[in-house]
mmCIF file of C-alpha atoms in Angstrom:
data_model
loop_
_atom_site.group_PDB
_atom_site.id
_atom_site.type_symbol
_atom_site.label_atom_id
_atom_site.label_comp_id
_atom_site.label_asym_id
_atom_site.label_seq_id
_atom_site.Cartn_x
_atom_site.Cartn_y
_atom_site.Cartn_z
ATOM 1 C CA MET X 1 -0.007 -0.002 -0.023
ATOM 2 C CA TYR X 2 2.941 2.301 0.772
ATOM 3 C CA GLY X 3 4.196 1.784 -2.769
ATOM 4 C CA LEU X 4 0.877 2.743 -4.251
ATOM 5 C CA PHE X 5 0.747 5.747 -2.047
ATOM 6 C CA LEU X 6 4.172 6.796 -3.364
ATOM 7 C CA ILE X 7 3.254 6.382 -6.992
ATOM 8 C CA LEU X 8 -0.030 8.353 -6.443
ATOM 9 C CA LEU X 9 1.908 11.050 -4.540
ATOM 10 C CA PHE X 10 4.513 11.484 -7.423
ATOM 11 C CA TYR X 11 1.604 11.499 -9.904
ATOM 12 C CA LEU X 12 -0.083 14.266 -7.882
ATOM 13 C CA LEU X 13 3.119 16.294 -7.635
ATOM 14 C CA GLY X 14 3.581 15.797 -11.382
ATOM 15 C CA CYS X 15 0.091 17.072 -12.189
ATOM 16 C CA LEU X 16 0.654 19.980 -9.830
ATOM 17 C CA ILE X 17 3.931 21.007 -11.665
ATOM 18 C CA SER X 18 2.245 20.408 -15.034
ATOM 19 C CA ALA X 19 -0.606 22.781 -14.128
ATOM 20 C CA LEU X 20 1.903 25.311 -12.956
ATOM 21 C CA ILE X 21 3.805 25.299 -16.360
ATOM 22 C CA GLY X 22 0.405 25.411 -18.276
ATOM 23 C CA ASN X 23 0.138 21.564 -19.036
ATOM 24 C CA PHE X 24 3.086 21.814 -21.400
ATOM 25 C CA VAL X 25 4.225 18.352 -20.344
ATOM 26 C CA PRO X 26 1.752 15.715 -19.057
ATOM 27 C CA GLY X 27 1.655 15.334 -15.227
ATOM 28 C CA SER X 28 2.346 11.603 -15.520
ATOM 29 C CA VAL X 29 5.583 12.193 -17.376
ATOM 30 C CA ILE X 30 6.716 14.725 -14.811
ATOM 31 C CA GLY X 31 5.735 12.180 -12.105
ATOM 32 C CA MET X 32 7.891 9.641 -13.856
ATOM 33 C CA VAL X 33 10.963 12.089 -13.727
ATOM 34 C CA LEU X 34 10.219 12.944 -10.036
ATOM 35 C CA LEU X 35 10.079 9.236 -9.075
ATOM 36 C CA PHE X 36 13.286 8.623 -10.951
ATOM 37 C CA ALA X 37 14.976 11.576 -9.125
ATOM 38 C CA ALA X 38 13.691 10.449 -5.725
ATOM 39 C CA LEU X 39 15.118 6.963 -6.396
ATOM 40 C CA SER X 40 18.431 8.363 -7.630
ATOM 41 C CA PHE X 41 18.825 10.716 -4.653
ATOM 42 C CA LYS X 42 17.874 7.748 -2.387
ATOM 43 C CA TRP X 43 14.878 9.642 -0.917
ATOM 44 C CA VAL X 44 12.880 6.550 -1.860
ATOM 45 C CA ARG X 45 14.036 2.946 -1.561
ATOM 46 C CA PRO X 46 13.607 1.038 -4.889
ATOM 47 C CA GLY X 47 12.184 -1.810 -2.910
ATOM 48 C CA ALA X 48 9.230 0.473 -1.713
ATOM 49 C CA VAL X 49 7.895 0.864 -5.210
ATOM 50 C CA LYS X 50 9.186 -2.368 -6.897
ATOM 51 C CA ARG X 51 5.978 -4.439 -6.481
ATOM 52 C CA VAL X 52 3.471 -1.796 -7.401
ATOM 53 C CA SER X 53 5.571 -0.691 -10.402
ATOM 54 C CA THR X 54 6.043 -4.204 -11.776
ATOM 55 C CA PHE X 55 2.309 -4.880 -11.371
ATOM 56 C CA LEU X 56 1.473 -1.735 -13.288
ATOM 57 C CA LEU X 57 4.037 -2.297 -16.005
ATOM 58 C CA ASP X 58 3.249 -5.943 -16.482
ATOM 59 C CA ASN X 59 -0.490 -5.094 -17.120
ATOM 60 C CA MET X 60 0.106 -1.905 -18.993
ATOM 61 C CA MET X 61 -1.567 -3.188 -22.218
ATOM 62 C CA LEU X 62 -4.948 -3.603 -20.443
ATOM 63 C CA PHE X 63 -4.897 0.157 -19.518
ATOM 64 C CA PHE X 64 -5.006 1.138 -23.276
ATOM 65 C CA VAL X 65 -8.125 -0.700 -23.951
ATOM 66 C CA PRO X 66 -10.958 1.714 -22.886
ATOM 67 C CA VAL X 67 -9.277 4.582 -24.800
ATOM 68 C CA GLY X 68 -8.829 2.396 -27.817
ATOM 69 C CA VAL X 69 -12.591 1.481 -27.849
ATOM 70 C CA GLY X 70 -13.052 5.331 -28.303
ATOM 71 C CA LEU X 71 -12.062 4.525 -31.914
ATOM 72 C CA ILE X 72 -15.734 3.889 -32.337
ATOM 73 C CA THR X 73 -16.217 7.687 -32.201
ATOM 74 C CA SER X 74 -13.471 8.554 -34.746
ATOM 75 C CA TYR X 75 -14.146 5.771 -37.132
ATOM 76 C CA THR X 76 -15.009 8.024 -40.101
ATOM 77 C CA LEU X 77 -11.825 10.098 -39.577
ATOM 78 C CA LEU X 78 -9.757 6.937 -39.487
ATOM 79 C CA SER X 79 -11.140 5.496 -42.721
ATOM 80 C CA ARG X 80 -10.978 8.829 -44.553
ATOM 81 C CA TYR X 81 -7.215 9.224 -43.854
ATOM 82 C CA MET X 82 -6.321 5.580 -43.581
ATOM 83 C CA LEU X 83 -3.581 5.784 -46.329
ATOM 84 C CA ALA X 84 -2.003 8.892 -44.970
ATOM 85 C CA ILE X 85 -1.960 7.499 -41.422
ATOM 86 C CA ILE X 86 -0.330 4.217 -42.419
ATOM 87 C CA VAL X 87 2.249 5.595 -44.887
ATOM 88 C CA ALA X 88 3.311 8.425 -42.588
ATOM 89 C CA SER X 89 3.596 6.121 -39.517
ATOM 90 C CA LEU X 90 5.487 3.376 -41.234
ATOM 91 C CA VAL X 91 7.950 5.522 -43.107
ATOM 92 C CA SER X 92 8.571 7.644 -40.018
ATOM 93 C CA THR X 93 9.218 4.432 -37.901
ATOM 94 C CA ILE X 94 11.924 3.241 -40.233
ATOM 95 C CA LEU X 95 13.484 6.688 -40.135
ATOM 96 C CA VAL X 96 13.533 6.810 -36.285
ATOM 97 C CA ILE X 97 15.050 3.278 -36.127
ATOM 98 C CA ALA X 98 17.796 4.236 -38.655
ATOM 99 C CA VAL X 99 18.582 7.749 -37.214
ATOM 100 C CA VAL X 100 18.774 6.554 -33.490
ATOM 101 C CA GLY X 101 20.863 3.558 -34.406
ATOM 102 C CA LEU X 102 23.337 5.501 -36.561
ATOM 103 C CA VAL X 103 23.631 8.522 -34.274
ATOM 104 C CA GLU X 104 24.243 6.325 -31.274
ATOM 105 C CA GLN X 105 26.770 4.072 -33.043
ATOM 106 C CA LYS X 106 28.706 7.222 -34.323
ATOM 107 C CA LEU X 107 28.827 9.038 -31.056
ATOM 108 C CA GLU X 108 29.306 6.233 -28.506
ATOM 109 C CA SER X 109 32.816 5.780 -27.275
ATOM 110 C CA LYS X 110 34.243 2.427 -28.510
ATOM 111 C CA LYS X 111 36.077 1.732 -25.237
ATOM 112 C CA ASP X 112 32.975 2.263 -23.085
ATOM 113 C CA SER X 113 30.693 -0.032 -25.134
ATOM 114 C CA ALA X 114 33.343 -2.764 -25.105
ATOM 115 C CA LYS X 115 33.597 -2.348 -21.277
ATOM 116 C CA ASN X 116 29.774 -2.319 -20.874
ATOM 117 C CA GLU X 117 29.590 -5.487 -22.902
ATOM 118 C CA LYS X 118 32.113 -7.123 -20.654
ATOM 119 C CA GLU X 119 30.309 -6.038 -17.531
ATOM 120 C CA GLU X 120 27.035 -7.210 -18.926
ATOM 121 C CA ASN X 121 28.559 -10.601 -19.662
ATOM 122 C CA ALA X 122 29.911 -10.719 -16.206
ATOM 123 C CA ARG X 123 26.415 -10.013 -14.899
ATOM 124 C CA THR X 124 24.544 -12.610 -16.982
ATOM 125 C CA HIS X 125 27.161 -15.385 -16.431
ATOM 126 C CA MET O 1 -30.898 -7.110 -17.961
ATOM 127 C CA GLN O 2 -30.063 -3.818 -19.755
ATOM 128 C CA GLU O 3 -29.474 -2.251 -16.365
ATOM 129 C CA LEU O 4 -26.936 -4.984 -15.503
ATOM 130 C CA ILE O 5 -25.175 -4.611 -18.914
ATOM 131 C CA ASN O 6 -24.948 -0.825 -18.257
ATOM 132 C CA SER O 7 -23.482 -1.217 -14.760
ATOM 133 C CA GLN O 8 -19.888 -0.424 -13.836
ATOM 134 C CA ILE O 9 -19.227 -3.888 -12.369
ATOM 135 C CA PHE O 10 -20.325 -5.501 -15.592
ATOM 136 C CA LEU O 11 -18.325 -3.281 -17.936
ATOM 137 C CA LEU O 12 -15.207 -3.598 -15.874
ATOM 138 C CA THR O 13 -15.437 -7.328 -15.628
ATOM 139 C CA LEU O 14 -16.054 -7.551 -19.336
ATOM 140 C CA THR O 15 -13.120 -5.365 -20.223
ATOM 141 C CA VAL O 16 -10.720 -7.216 -18.086
ATOM 142 C CA GLY O 17 -12.155 -10.538 -19.122
ATOM 143 C CA VAL O 18 -11.921 -9.779 -22.933
ATOM 144 C CA TYR O 19 -8.357 -8.630 -22.448
ATOM 145 C CA LEU O 20 -7.412 -11.920 -20.630
ATOM 146 C CA GLY O 21 -9.156 -13.854 -23.382
ATOM 147 C CA ALA O 22 -7.191 -11.937 -25.965
ATOM 148 C CA ILE O 23 -3.939 -12.721 -24.232
ATOM 149 C CA GLN O 24 -4.806 -16.496 -24.088
ATOM 150 C CA LEU O 25 -5.679 -16.308 -27.830
ATOM 151 C CA ARG O 26 -2.215 -14.813 -28.536
ATOM 152 C CA ARG O 27 -0.522 -17.591 -26.634
ATOM 153 C CA LYS O 28 -2.314 -20.232 -28.723
ATOM 154 C CA ILE O 29 -1.887 -18.537 -32.176
ATOM 155 C CA ASN O 30 1.334 -16.567 -32.370
ATOM 156 C CA CYS O 31 0.527 -13.904 -34.997
ATOM 157 C CA ALA O 32 1.598 -10.262 -34.829
ATOM 158 C CA LEU O 33 -1.784 -9.099 -36.051
ATOM 159 C CA LEU O 34 -3.603 -10.832 -33.164
ATOM 160 C CA HIS O 35 -2.171 -8.312 -30.684
ATOM 161 C CA PRO O 36 -4.143 -8.553 -27.470
ATOM 162 C CA VAL O 37 -4.875 -4.768 -27.475
ATOM 163 C CA PHE O 38 -6.199 -4.941 -31.002
ATOM 164 C CA VAL O 39 -8.332 -7.880 -30.407
ATOM 165 C CA SER O 40 -9.748 -6.465 -27.144
ATOM 166 C CA ILE O 41 -10.604 -3.228 -28.756
ATOM 167 C CA LEU O 42 -12.347 -4.865 -31.787
ATOM 168 C CA VAL O 43 -14.372 -7.265 -29.510
ATOM 169 C CA LEU O 44 -15.495 -4.513 -27.190
ATOM 170 C CA ILE O 45 -16.368 -2.204 -30.055
ATOM 171 C CA GLY O 46 -18.490 -5.032 -31.420
ATOM 172 C CA PHE O 47 -20.193 -5.508 -28.011
ATOM 173 C CA ILE O 48 -20.846 -1.882 -27.670
ATOM 174 C CA ARG O 49 -22.429 -1.688 -31.056
ATOM 175 C CA LEU O 50 -24.585 -4.692 -30.576
ATOM 176 C CA THR O 51 -25.966 -3.620 -27.139
ATOM 177 C CA GLY O 52 -26.215 0.050 -28.068
ATOM 178 C CA ILE O 53 -24.252 1.299 -25.053
ATOM 179 C CA GLU O 54 -22.903 4.910 -25.636
ATOM 180 C CA TYR O 55 -19.237 5.098 -25.730
ATOM 181 C CA GLU O 56 -19.267 8.074 -23.304
ATOM 182 C CA HIS O 57 -21.071 5.781 -20.793
ATOM 183 C CA TYR O 58 -18.570 2.947 -21.280
ATOM 184 C CA MET O 59 -15.561 5.297 -20.820
ATOM 185 C CA GLN O 60 -17.123 6.808 -17.617
ATOM 186 C CA GLN O 61 -17.720 3.334 -16.176
ATOM 187 C CA THR O 62 -14.215 2.042 -16.978
ATOM 188 C CA GLN O 63 -12.500 5.266 -15.991
ATOM 189 C CA ILE O 64 -10.434 3.490 -13.333
ATOM 190 C CA ILE O 65 -8.660 1.519 -15.931
ATOM 191 C CA ASP O 66 -7.858 4.712 -17.787
ATOM 192 C CA PHE O 67 -6.565 6.230 -14.506
ATOM 193 C CA MET O 68 -4.111 3.359 -14.045
ATOM 194 C CA LEU O 69 -2.492 4.353 -17.324
ATOM 195 C CA GLY O 70 -1.191 7.506 -15.650
ATOM 196 C CA LEU O 71 0.036 5.599 -12.697
ATOM 197 C CA SER O 72 1.974 3.174 -14.988
ATOM 198 C CA VAL O 73 3.759 6.134 -16.627
ATOM 199 C CA VAL O 74 4.875 7.254 -13.210
ATOM 200 C CA ALA O 75 6.095 3.717 -12.582
ATOM 201 C CA LEU O 76 8.418 3.935 -15.667
ATOM 202 C CA GLY O 77 10.572 6.069 -13.427
ATOM 203 C CA TYR O 78 11.339 2.975 -11.482
ATOM 204 C CA ILE O 79 12.385 1.035 -14.586
ATOM 205 C CA LEU O 80 14.496 4.055 -15.675
ATOM 206 C CA HIS O 81 16.297 3.931 -12.292
ATOM 207 C CA ASP O 82 16.670 0.157 -12.547
ATOM 208 C CA GLN O 83 18.356 0.367 -15.939
ATOM 209 C CA ILE O 84 20.527 3.331 -15.427
ATOM 210 C CA TYR O 85 23.731 1.369 -14.905
ATOM 211 C CA ASN O 86 23.677 0.322 -18.506
ATOM 212 C CA ILE O 87 24.486 3.837 -19.767
ATOM 213 C CA ARG O 88 27.366 4.891 -17.766
ATOM 214 C CA GLY O 89 29.939 6.513 -20.114
ATOM 215 C CA ASN O 90 27.406 6.789 -22.849
ATOM 216 C CA VAL O 91 25.036 9.385 -21.378
ATOM 217 C CA ILE O 92 25.805 12.114 -23.942
ATOM 218 C CA SER O 93 25.594 9.873 -27.005
ATOM 219 C CA ILE O 94 22.311 8.348 -25.832
ATOM 220 C CA VAL O 95 20.699 11.604 -25.041
ATOM 221 C CA MET O 96 21.762 13.003 -28.452
ATOM 222 C CA ALA O 97 20.602 9.952 -30.331
ATOM 223 C CA ILE O 98 17.199 10.070 -28.541
ATOM 224 C CA LEU O 99 16.688 13.844 -29.072
ATOM 225 C CA VAL O 100 17.549 13.544 -32.791
ATOM 226 C CA GLY O 101 15.480 10.414 -33.216
ATOM 227 C CA SER O 102 12.481 12.003 -31.453
ATOM 228 C CA ALA O 103 12.658 15.200 -33.548
ATOM 229 C CA VAL O 104 13.071 13.168 -36.818
ATOM 230 C CA GLY O 105 10.018 10.993 -35.742
ATOM 231 C CA ILE O 106 7.745 13.915 -34.965
ATOM 232 C CA VAL O 107 8.644 16.057 -38.055
ATOM 233 C CA SER O 108 8.692 13.226 -40.550
ATOM 234 C CA VAL O 109 5.321 11.756 -39.552
ATOM 235 C CA ALA O 110 3.753 15.216 -39.390
ATOM 236 C CA LEU O 111 5.056 16.394 -42.757
ATOM 237 C CA ILE O 112 4.224 13.175 -44.594
ATOM 238 C CA ALA O 113 0.683 12.985 -43.095
ATOM 239 C CA ARG O 114 0.090 16.720 -43.859
ATOM 240 C CA TRP O 115 1.455 16.274 -47.407
ATOM 241 C CA MET O 116 -0.986 13.439 -47.889
ATOM 242 C CA GLY O 117 -3.833 15.648 -46.845
ATOM 243 C CA ALA O 118 -4.552 14.585 -43.256
ATOM 244 C CA GLU O 119 -6.271 17.207 -41.099
ATOM 245 C CA PRO O 120 -4.558 18.872 -38.067
ATOM 246 C CA ALA O 121 -6.293 16.627 -35.485
ATOM 247 C CA VAL O 122 -5.064 13.571 -37.268
ATOM 248 C CA VAL O 123 -1.501 14.988 -37.685
ATOM 249 C CA ALA O 124 -1.537 15.724 -33.925
ATOM 250 C CA SER O 125 -2.627 12.214 -33.228
ATOM 251 C CA LEU O 126 0.303 10.742 -35.162
ATOM 252 C CA GLU O 127 3.123 12.868 -33.705
ATOM 253 C CA PRO O 128 3.757 10.838 -30.568
ATOM 254 C CA LYS O 129 3.422 7.497 -32.437
ATOM 255 C CA SER O 130 6.802 6.162 -31.339
ATOM 256 C CA VAL O 131 6.197 6.596 -27.602
ATOM 257 C CA THR O 132 4.754 4.151 -25.170
ATOM 258 C CA THR O 133 0.947 4.540 -25.304
ATOM 259 C CA ALA O 134 0.477 5.917 -21.874
ATOM 260 C CA ILE O 135 2.746 8.940 -22.691
ATOM 261 C CA ALA O 136 1.536 9.136 -26.303
ATOM 262 C CA LEU O 137 -2.099 9.547 -25.197
ATOM 263 C CA SER O 138 -1.277 12.484 -22.801
ATOM 264 C CA VAL O 139 0.788 14.191 -25.500
ATOM 265 C CA SER O 140 -1.817 13.623 -28.162
ATOM 266 C CA ALA O 141 -4.633 14.988 -26.019
ATOM 267 C CA ASN O 142 -2.462 17.909 -25.038
ATOM 268 C CA SER O 143 -1.766 18.868 -28.636
ATOM 269 C CA GLY O 144 -5.306 18.639 -30.002
ATOM 270 C CA GLY O 145 -5.121 14.979 -31.233
ATOM 271 C CA ILE O 146 -7.568 12.152 -30.883
ATOM 272 C CA PRO O 147 -6.308 9.759 -28.114
ATOM 273 C CA ALA O 148 -8.292 6.776 -29.525
ATOM 274 C CA LEU O 149 -6.581 7.183 -32.907
ATOM 275 C CA THR O 150 -3.189 7.671 -31.206
ATOM 276 C CA SER O 151 -3.640 4.475 -29.193
ATOM 277 C CA VAL O 152 -4.249 2.298 -32.246
ATOM 278 C CA VAL O 153 -1.475 3.974 -34.284
ATOM 279 C CA VAL O 154 1.070 3.413 -31.400
ATOM 280 C CA ILE O 155 0.251 -0.326 -31.388
ATOM 281 C CA VAL O 156 0.546 -0.598 -35.202
ATOM 282 C CA VAL O 157 3.879 1.226 -35.125
ATOM 283 C CA GLY O 158 5.132 -1.054 -32.310
ATOM 284 C CA VAL O 159 4.185 -4.227 -34.094
ATOM 285 C CA PHE O 160 5.731 -2.946 -37.358
ATOM 286 C CA GLY O 161 8.908 -1.661 -35.614
ATOM 287 C CA GLY O 162 9.446 -4.872 -33.839
ATOM 288 C CA ILE O 163 9.277 -6.925 -37.069
ATOM 289 C CA VAL O 164 11.461 -4.580 -39.381
ATOM 290 C CA GLY O 165 13.755 -3.110 -36.750
ATOM 291 C CA PRO O 166 16.489 -5.717 -36.684
ATOM 292 C CA TRP O 167 16.351 -5.932 -40.503
ATOM 293 C CA VAL O 168 16.763 -2.125 -40.925
ATOM 294 C CA LEU O 169 19.577 -2.006 -38.397
ATOM 295 C CA LYS O 170 21.439 -4.756 -40.253
ATOM 296 C CA LYS O 171 20.922 -3.060 -43.618
ATOM 297 C CA ILE O 172 22.420 0.145 -42.532
ATOM 298 C CA GLY O 173 25.330 -1.425 -40.726
ATOM 299 C CA VAL O 174 24.543 -0.837 -37.019
ATOM 300 C CA GLU O 175 26.390 -3.317 -35.042
ATOM 301 C CA SER O 176 26.758 -1.747 -31.568
ATOM 302 C CA ARG O 177 24.480 -3.522 -29.049
ATOM 303 C CA ILE O 178 23.610 -0.286 -27.282
ATOM 304 C CA ALA O 179 22.617 1.369 -30.618
ATOM 305 C CA LYS O 180 20.510 -1.525 -31.631
ATOM 306 C CA GLY O 181 18.605 -1.727 -28.316
ATOM 307 C CA LEU O 182 18.226 2.107 -28.229
ATOM 308 C CA ALA O 183 16.813 2.247 -31.697
ATOM 309 C CA MET O 184 14.289 -0.562 -31.102
ATOM 310 C CA GLY O 185 12.977 0.995 -27.912
ATOM 311 C CA ALA O 186 12.954 4.516 -29.285
ATOM 312 C CA ALA O 187 10.969 3.603 -32.461
ATOM 313 C CA ALA O 188 8.720 0.895 -31.186
ATOM 314 C CA HIS O 189 8.410 1.338 -27.387
ATOM 315 C CA ALA O 190 7.507 -1.844 -25.381
ATOM 316 C CA LEU O 191 6.934 -3.997 -28.502
ATOM 317 C CA GLY O 192 10.348 -3.055 -29.827
ATOM 318 C CA THR O 193 11.774 -3.883 -26.394
ATOM 319 C CA ALA O 194 10.258 -7.327 -26.454
ATOM 320 C CA ARG O 195 12.042 -7.919 -29.771
ATOM 321 C CA ALA O 196 15.211 -6.423 -28.529
ATOM 322 C CA MET O 197 15.237 -8.849 -25.552
ATOM 323 C CA GLU O 198 15.477 -11.589 -28.162
ATOM 324 C CA LEU O 199 18.540 -10.002 -29.653
ATOM 325 C CA GLY O 200 20.319 -9.944 -26.237
ATOM 326 C CA ALA O 201 20.246 -8.866 -22.592
ATOM 327 C CA VAL O 202 22.086 -5.513 -23.319
ATOM 328 C CA GLU O 203 19.810 -4.748 -26.221
ATOM 329 C CA GLY O 204 16.751 -5.479 -24.075
ATOM 330 C CA ALA O 205 17.837 -3.325 -21.137
ATOM 331 C CA ILE O 206 18.834 -0.355 -23.178
ATOM 332 C CA SER O 207 15.601 -0.660 -25.176
ATOM 333 C CA GLY O 208 13.670 -0.460 -21.874
ATOM 334 C CA LEU O 209 15.566 2.676 -21.075
ATOM 335 C CA ALA O 210 14.954 4.196 -24.504
ATOM 336 C CA ILE O 211 11.195 3.886 -23.934
ATOM 337 C CA GLY O 212 11.356 6.268 -20.949
ATOM 338 C CA LEU O 213 13.779 8.696 -22.574
ATOM 339 C CA MET O 214 11.889 8.772 -25.908
ATOM 340 C CA GLY O 215 8.656 9.423 -23.946
ATOM 341 C CA LEU O 216 10.247 12.345 -22.145
ATOM 342 C CA ALA O 217 11.950 13.768 -25.193
ATOM 343 C CA THR O 218 8.733 13.645 -27.248
ATOM 344 C CA ALA O 219 6.505 15.083 -24.478
ATOM 345 C CA VAL O 220 8.880 18.063 -24.465
ATOM 346 C CA LEU O 221 9.609 18.337 -28.173
ATOM 347 C CA VAL O 222 5.972 18.020 -29.612
ATOM 348 C CA PRO O 223 4.729 21.343 -28.293
ATOM 349 C CA ILE O 224 8.038 23.096 -29.215
ATOM 350 C CA LEU O 225 8.140 21.617 -32.804
ATOM 351 C CA GLU O 226 4.445 22.207 -33.412
ATOM 352 C CA LYS O 227 5.111 26.022 -32.817
ATOM 353 C CA ILE O 228 7.872 25.858 -35.507
ATOM 354 C CA MET O 229 6.182 23.708 -38.127
#
């Protein structure tokens, strides 16, 4: 219950800040950053939110369903722009994959990635 | 009978039940198009049509599920903290790659859609397409989009990105494991991460991190880029 309280509290703080900056960034996203900061500065123990976070993230797909059913109200819009929606989304997705992959590979320091890989192997074995 | 069908307890039980059924179906028949969220949405739309329930009524009664979406975005902060050891020494390159990727994603999808004649509400619905649905929905609603349209587009993009991602990365010669994981998570959120996990542990972890970073970058960049475009 304490974990749920913390998640709710950070969500509330996020919404508060979001309202103060004119809803520029969603309150939930600010809440995410605040939770991350609180964990990093050790104000909150990771163990305190681990169970509730895992529960929420494991079942995240369910939470999209009611909103998705709302498609029933925008069905005409969807069918009218079907082609534009599909082409734009798919082309843009390939661009994002390529750009992120190439930029990261170009900029990342070779030594560090080799080291990370070694550490990761040590972790998994 | 009609009263029962309209009740909150019935609609909540139905929604969760249909979702669990869709997950079982996916386990039995492994086909990308049978994504549990797709299937659930279609079945529930069919049910609402048949029984004549108003969508507004359905949404009101199932609001608690929608509320959990916001909570799960906050919970991503925990995953971000959990994964952070993976990026020591690469913080700058990762932040740069995500910022550039996020901007390219927003601008390209907006320009192509606009060029193909889509109206502003549709364009706004597409802009956060690469981001995990929970964040995408808030960004879409904030910028005048249609959350329902965004939710479906996000899933389509995730399924597509998960399938073509490894192939695209191979074609353009990306070999770094960090770069591969980052690209998969950045473009195709949790569905890209699921695929990245199959590529390797490093790819999977970095991909999980990319979901959070991409969500953050997109939430900040969409309102800024909209002013410019």
